[in-house]
Short mmCIF file of C-alpha atoms and ligand atoms in Angstrom, two decimals:
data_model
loop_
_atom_site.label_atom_id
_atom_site.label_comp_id
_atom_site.label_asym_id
_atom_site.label_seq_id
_atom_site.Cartn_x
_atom_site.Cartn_y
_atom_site.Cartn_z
CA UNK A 1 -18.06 -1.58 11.34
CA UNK A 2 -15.84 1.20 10.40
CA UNK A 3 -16.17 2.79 6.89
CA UNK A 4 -13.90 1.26 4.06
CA UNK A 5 -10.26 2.98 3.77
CA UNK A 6 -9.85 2.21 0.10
CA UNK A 7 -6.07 2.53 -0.99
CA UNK A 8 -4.65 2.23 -4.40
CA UNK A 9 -1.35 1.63 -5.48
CA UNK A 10 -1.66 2.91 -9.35
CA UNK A 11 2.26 2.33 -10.49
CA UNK A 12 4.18 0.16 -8.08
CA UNK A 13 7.86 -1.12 -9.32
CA UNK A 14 7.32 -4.35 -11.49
CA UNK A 15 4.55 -3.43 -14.13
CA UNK A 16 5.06 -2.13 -17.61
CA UNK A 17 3.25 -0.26 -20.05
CA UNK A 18 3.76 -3.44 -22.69
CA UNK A 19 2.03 -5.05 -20.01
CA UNK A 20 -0.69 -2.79 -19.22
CA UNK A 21 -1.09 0.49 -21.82
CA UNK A 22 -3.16 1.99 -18.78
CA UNK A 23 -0.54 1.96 -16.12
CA UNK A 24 0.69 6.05 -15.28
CA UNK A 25 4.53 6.16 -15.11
CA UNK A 26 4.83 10.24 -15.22
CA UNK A 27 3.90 12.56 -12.12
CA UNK A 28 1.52 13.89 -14.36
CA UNK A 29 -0.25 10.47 -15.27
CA UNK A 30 -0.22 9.52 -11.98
CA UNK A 31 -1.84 12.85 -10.66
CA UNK A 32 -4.32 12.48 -13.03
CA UNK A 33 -4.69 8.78 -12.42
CA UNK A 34 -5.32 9.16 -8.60
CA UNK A 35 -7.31 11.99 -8.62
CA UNK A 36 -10.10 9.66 -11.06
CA UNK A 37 -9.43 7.27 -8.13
CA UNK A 38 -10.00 9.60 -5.61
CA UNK A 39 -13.33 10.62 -7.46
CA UNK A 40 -14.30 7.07 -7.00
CA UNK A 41 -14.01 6.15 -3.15
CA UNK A 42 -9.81 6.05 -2.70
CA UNK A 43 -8.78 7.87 0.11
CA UNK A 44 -4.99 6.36 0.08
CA UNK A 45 -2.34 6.20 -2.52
CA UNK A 46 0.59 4.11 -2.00
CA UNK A 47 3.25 5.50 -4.44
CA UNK A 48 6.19 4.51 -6.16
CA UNK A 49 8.25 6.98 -8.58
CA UNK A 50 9.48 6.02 -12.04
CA UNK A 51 12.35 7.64 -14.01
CA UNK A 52 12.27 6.51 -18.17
CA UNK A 53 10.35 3.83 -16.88
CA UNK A 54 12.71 2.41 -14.35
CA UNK A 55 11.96 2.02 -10.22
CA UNK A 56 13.83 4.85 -8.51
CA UNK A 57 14.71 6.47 -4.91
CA UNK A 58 15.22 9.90 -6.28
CA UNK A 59 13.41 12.70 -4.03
CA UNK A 60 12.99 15.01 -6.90
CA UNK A 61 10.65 12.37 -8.32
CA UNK A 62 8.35 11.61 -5.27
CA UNK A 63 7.92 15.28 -5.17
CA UNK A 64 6.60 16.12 -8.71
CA UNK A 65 3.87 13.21 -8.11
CA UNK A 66 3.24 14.33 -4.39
CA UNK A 67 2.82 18.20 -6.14
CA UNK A 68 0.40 16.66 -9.11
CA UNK A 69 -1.45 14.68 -6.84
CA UNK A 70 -1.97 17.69 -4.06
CA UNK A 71 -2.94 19.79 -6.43
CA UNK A 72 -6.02 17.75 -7.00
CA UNK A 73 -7.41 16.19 -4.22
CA UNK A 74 -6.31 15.79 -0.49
CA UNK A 75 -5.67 12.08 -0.41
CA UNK A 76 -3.64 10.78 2.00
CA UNK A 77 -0.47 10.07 0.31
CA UNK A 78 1.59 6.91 1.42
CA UNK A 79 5.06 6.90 -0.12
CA UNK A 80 6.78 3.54 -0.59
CA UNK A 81 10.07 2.87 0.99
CA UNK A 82 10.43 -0.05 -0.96
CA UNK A 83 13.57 -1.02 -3.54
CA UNK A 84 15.17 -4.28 -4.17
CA UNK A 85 18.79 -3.72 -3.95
CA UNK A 86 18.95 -0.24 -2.62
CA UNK A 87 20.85 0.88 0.10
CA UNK A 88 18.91 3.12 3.43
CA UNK A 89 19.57 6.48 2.50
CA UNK A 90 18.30 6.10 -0.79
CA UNK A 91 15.48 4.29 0.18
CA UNK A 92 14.16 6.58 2.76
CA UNK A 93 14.83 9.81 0.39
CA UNK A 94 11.49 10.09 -0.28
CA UNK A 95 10.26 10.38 3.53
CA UNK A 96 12.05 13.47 3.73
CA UNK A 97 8.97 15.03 1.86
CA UNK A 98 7.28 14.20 4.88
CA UNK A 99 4.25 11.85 3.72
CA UNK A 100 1.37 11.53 6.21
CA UNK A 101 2.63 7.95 5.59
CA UNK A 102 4.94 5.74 4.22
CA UNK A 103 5.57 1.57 3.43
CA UNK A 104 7.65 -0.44 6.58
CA UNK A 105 8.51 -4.03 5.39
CA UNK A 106 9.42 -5.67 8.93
CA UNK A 107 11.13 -8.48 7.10
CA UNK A 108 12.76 -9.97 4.06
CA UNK A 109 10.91 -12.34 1.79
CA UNK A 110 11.69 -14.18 -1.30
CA UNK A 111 10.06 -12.55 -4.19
CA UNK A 112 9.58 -14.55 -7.24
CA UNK A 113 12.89 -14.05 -8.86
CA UNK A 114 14.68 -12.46 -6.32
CA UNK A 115 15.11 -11.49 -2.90
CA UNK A 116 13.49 -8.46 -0.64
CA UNK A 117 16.03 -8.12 1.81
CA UNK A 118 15.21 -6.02 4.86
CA UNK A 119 17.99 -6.25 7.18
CA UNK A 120 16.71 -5.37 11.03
CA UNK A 121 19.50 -2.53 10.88
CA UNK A 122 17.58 -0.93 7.85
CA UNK A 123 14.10 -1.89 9.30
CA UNK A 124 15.05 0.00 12.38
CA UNK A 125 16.81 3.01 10.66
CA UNK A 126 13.46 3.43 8.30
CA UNK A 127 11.19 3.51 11.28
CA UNK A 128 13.84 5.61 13.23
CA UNK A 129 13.19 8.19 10.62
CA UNK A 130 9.18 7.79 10.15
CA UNK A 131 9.21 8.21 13.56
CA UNK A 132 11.60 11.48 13.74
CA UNK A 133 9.42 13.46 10.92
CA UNK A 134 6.04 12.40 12.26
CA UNK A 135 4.83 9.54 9.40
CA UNK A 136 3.25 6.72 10.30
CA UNK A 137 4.55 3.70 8.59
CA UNK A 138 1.84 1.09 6.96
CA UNK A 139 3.75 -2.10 8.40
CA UNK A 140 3.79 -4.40 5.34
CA UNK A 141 3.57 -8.05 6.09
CA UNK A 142 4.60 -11.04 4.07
CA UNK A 143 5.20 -13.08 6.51
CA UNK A 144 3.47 -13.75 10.14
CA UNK A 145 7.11 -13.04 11.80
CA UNK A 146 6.48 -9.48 10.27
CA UNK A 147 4.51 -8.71 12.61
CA UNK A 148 6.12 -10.03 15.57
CA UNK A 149 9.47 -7.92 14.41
CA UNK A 150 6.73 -5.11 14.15
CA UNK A 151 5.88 -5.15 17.80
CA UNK A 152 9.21 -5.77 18.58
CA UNK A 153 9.98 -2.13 17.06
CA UNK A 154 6.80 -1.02 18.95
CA UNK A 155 8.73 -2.30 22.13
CA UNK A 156 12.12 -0.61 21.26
CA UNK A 157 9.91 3.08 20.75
CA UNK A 158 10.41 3.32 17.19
CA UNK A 159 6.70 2.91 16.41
CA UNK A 160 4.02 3.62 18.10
CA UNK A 161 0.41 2.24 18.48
CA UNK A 162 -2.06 1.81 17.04
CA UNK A 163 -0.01 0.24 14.13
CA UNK A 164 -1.61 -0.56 11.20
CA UNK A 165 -0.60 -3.39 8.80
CA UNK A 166 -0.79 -4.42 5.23
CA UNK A 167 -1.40 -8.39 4.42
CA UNK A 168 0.42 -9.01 1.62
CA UNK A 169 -1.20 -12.54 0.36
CA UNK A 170 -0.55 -14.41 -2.75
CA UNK A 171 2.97 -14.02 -4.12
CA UNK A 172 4.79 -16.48 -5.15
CA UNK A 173 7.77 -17.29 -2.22
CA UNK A 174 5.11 -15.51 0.64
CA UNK A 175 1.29 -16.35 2.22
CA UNK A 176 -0.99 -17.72 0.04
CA UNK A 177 -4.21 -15.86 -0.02
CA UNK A 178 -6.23 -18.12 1.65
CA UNK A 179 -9.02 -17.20 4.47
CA UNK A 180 -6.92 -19.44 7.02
CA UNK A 181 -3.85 -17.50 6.28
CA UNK A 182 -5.87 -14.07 6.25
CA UNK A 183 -7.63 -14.91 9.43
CA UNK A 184 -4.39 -15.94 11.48
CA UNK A 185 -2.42 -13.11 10.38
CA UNK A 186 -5.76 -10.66 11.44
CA UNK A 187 -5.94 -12.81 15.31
CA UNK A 188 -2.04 -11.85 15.39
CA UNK A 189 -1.89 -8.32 15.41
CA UNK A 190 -2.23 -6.37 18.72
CA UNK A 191 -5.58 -5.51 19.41
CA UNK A 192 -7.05 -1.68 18.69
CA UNK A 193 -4.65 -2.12 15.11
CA UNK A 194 -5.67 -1.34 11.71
CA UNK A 195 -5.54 -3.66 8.77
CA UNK A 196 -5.33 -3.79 5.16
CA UNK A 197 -4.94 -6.53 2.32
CA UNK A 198 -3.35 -6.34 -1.06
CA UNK A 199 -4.02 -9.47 -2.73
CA UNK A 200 -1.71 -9.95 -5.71
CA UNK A 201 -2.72 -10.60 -9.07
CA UNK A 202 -5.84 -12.61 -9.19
CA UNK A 203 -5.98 -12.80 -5.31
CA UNK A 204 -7.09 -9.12 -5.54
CA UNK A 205 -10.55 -9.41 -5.37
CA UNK A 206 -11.06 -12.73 -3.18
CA UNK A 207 -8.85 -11.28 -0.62
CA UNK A 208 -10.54 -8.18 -0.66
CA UNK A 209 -14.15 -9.44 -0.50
CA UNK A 210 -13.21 -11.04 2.33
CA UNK A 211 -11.53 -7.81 4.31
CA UNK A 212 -14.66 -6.02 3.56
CA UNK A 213 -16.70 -8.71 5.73
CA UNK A 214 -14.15 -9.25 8.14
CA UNK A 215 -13.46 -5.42 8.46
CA UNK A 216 -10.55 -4.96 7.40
CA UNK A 217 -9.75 -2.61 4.37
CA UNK A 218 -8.28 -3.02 0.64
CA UNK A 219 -5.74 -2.19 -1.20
CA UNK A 220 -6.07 -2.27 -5.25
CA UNK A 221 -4.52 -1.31 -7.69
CA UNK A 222 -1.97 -2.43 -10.60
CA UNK A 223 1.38 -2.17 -8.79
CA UNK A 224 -0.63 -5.73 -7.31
CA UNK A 225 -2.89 -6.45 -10.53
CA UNK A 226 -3.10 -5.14 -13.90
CA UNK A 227 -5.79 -7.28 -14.94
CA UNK A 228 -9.89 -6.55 -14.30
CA UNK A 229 -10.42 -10.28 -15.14
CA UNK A 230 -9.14 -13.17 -16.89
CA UNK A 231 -8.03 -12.03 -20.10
CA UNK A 232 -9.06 -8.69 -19.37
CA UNK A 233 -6.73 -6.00 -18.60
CA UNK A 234 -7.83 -3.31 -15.49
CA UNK A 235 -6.91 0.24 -14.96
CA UNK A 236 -6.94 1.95 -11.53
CA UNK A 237 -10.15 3.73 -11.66
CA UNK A 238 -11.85 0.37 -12.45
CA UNK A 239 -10.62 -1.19 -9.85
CA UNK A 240 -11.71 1.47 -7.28
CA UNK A 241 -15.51 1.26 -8.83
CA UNK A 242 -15.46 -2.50 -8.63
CA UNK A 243 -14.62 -2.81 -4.65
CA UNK A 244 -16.60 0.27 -3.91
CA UNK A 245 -19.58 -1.16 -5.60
CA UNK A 246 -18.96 -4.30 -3.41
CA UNK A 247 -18.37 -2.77 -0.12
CA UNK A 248 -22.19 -0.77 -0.59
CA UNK A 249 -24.03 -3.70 -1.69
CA UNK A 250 -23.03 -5.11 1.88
CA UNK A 251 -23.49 -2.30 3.30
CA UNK A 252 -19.67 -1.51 4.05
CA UNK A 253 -19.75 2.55 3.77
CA UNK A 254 -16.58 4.20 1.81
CA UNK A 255 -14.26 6.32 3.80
CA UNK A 256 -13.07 10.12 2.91
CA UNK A 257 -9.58 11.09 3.28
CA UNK A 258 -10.73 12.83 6.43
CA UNK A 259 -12.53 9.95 7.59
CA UNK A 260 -10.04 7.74 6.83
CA UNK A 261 -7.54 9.82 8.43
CA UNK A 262 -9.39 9.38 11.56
CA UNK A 263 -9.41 5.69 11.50
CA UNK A 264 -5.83 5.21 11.32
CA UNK A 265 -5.19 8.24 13.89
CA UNK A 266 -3.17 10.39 11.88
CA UNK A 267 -3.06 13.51 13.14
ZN1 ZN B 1 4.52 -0.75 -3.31
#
């Protein structure tokens, strides 16, 4: 099997310090937040920026975290093109800091309270221009049509293979993270792909597991999960010691940036 690509995604757009004291907002906190992640077995950060607080677009605020986080380690960095409600420009602001990756949700999908509308005209335009500056999009999937309209972008040029994926399984309105659901969505995807599962909230860890043994890789992290276990409340670093500890004691070795740079063939 190939080593573990362990990604985390420390901030995301939904959690709040009331919620979670530990989660890093600032580019500072966030720098210093992946770099302890880094330290133990990440190799991936998927990043969203904050301004007081708040989700945002702006450029200037991917770039201080990109600048915090390079000047510690050489992770690669994955910027999310993510944003409920925001138009295409805004969303893909970020990309022009050219990322050695960034998020590609290949559908829309009802999120608990609201909807995650990704038209195919903003779908296409994202890829469009991941594909003009050279980043290779992590194709996030919801939904099994995801990754039909992902190969249906591979078709039309705008991506090209191997594509990896993210399995999104366990919020409310999507797939529930079950092994049936994980399974079909891995016997979907064209072969020689990558693949990756976020499980959210208390899905984390089962969904995981699982992806280590099936060999796939994992995604933690509190944009997904803020808490370690019931009644328990997790920060990044712990999550990155729990599922490297698990991958070793079944013998699923941890990837390096470089390695895991490698395994999804970025160049
Ligand atoms: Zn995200």
């Amino acid at each position: 099997m190939e080593k573990l690509i362990v990604t985390v995604a420390p901030t995301g757009s939904v959690p709040a310090r009331k919620d979670n004291p530990s989660l890093p907002l600032t580019p500072e906190e966030i720098g210093r937040d992946v770099y302890e992640c880094f330290r133990a077995g990440a190799s991936v950060v998927h990043i969203h920026a904050r301004k007081n607080g708040m989700p945002t677009s702006d450029v200037s605020a991917f770039s201080e975290i990109v600048s915090e986080i390079k000047e510690r380690c050489d992770v690669i960095i994955q910027i999310s093109t993510g944003g409920r409600g925001r138009e295409g420009e805004e969303r893909a602001s970020g990309l022009a800091l050219k990322p050695e990756m960034a998020s590609l949700t290949c559908g829309s999908v009802n999120f608990p309270t609201i909807a995650y509308v990704n038209e195919p005209s903003l779908i296409e335009f994202l890829s469009e221009r991941m594909r003009n500056l050279g980043i290779k999009p992590e194709i996030e999937v919801f939904d099994t049509s995801m990754i039909q309209n992902a190969i249906t972008l591979q078709e039309k040029g705008l991506i090209a293979p191997p594509l990896h994926f993210n399995f999104v399984l366990g919020l409310r309105g999507a797939l529930p993270a079950t092994p049936k659901n994980l399974l079909h969505l891995v016997e979907s995807i064209p072969l020689g792909s990558t693949w990756t599962v976020s499980g959210i909230e208390r899905h984390q860890l089962p969904m995981n597991v699982l992806s280590i043994i099936m060999g796939g890789h994992v995604r933690v992290g509190l944009e997904d999960n803020i808490y370690y276990a019931k009644d328990t409340l997790a920060t990044n670093v712990m999550l990155v010691q729990r599922i490297v500890r698990v991958a070793r004691e079944v013998g699923r070795e941890v990837a390096t940036p470089q390695e895991a740079r490698r395994i999804l063939n970025l160049r």
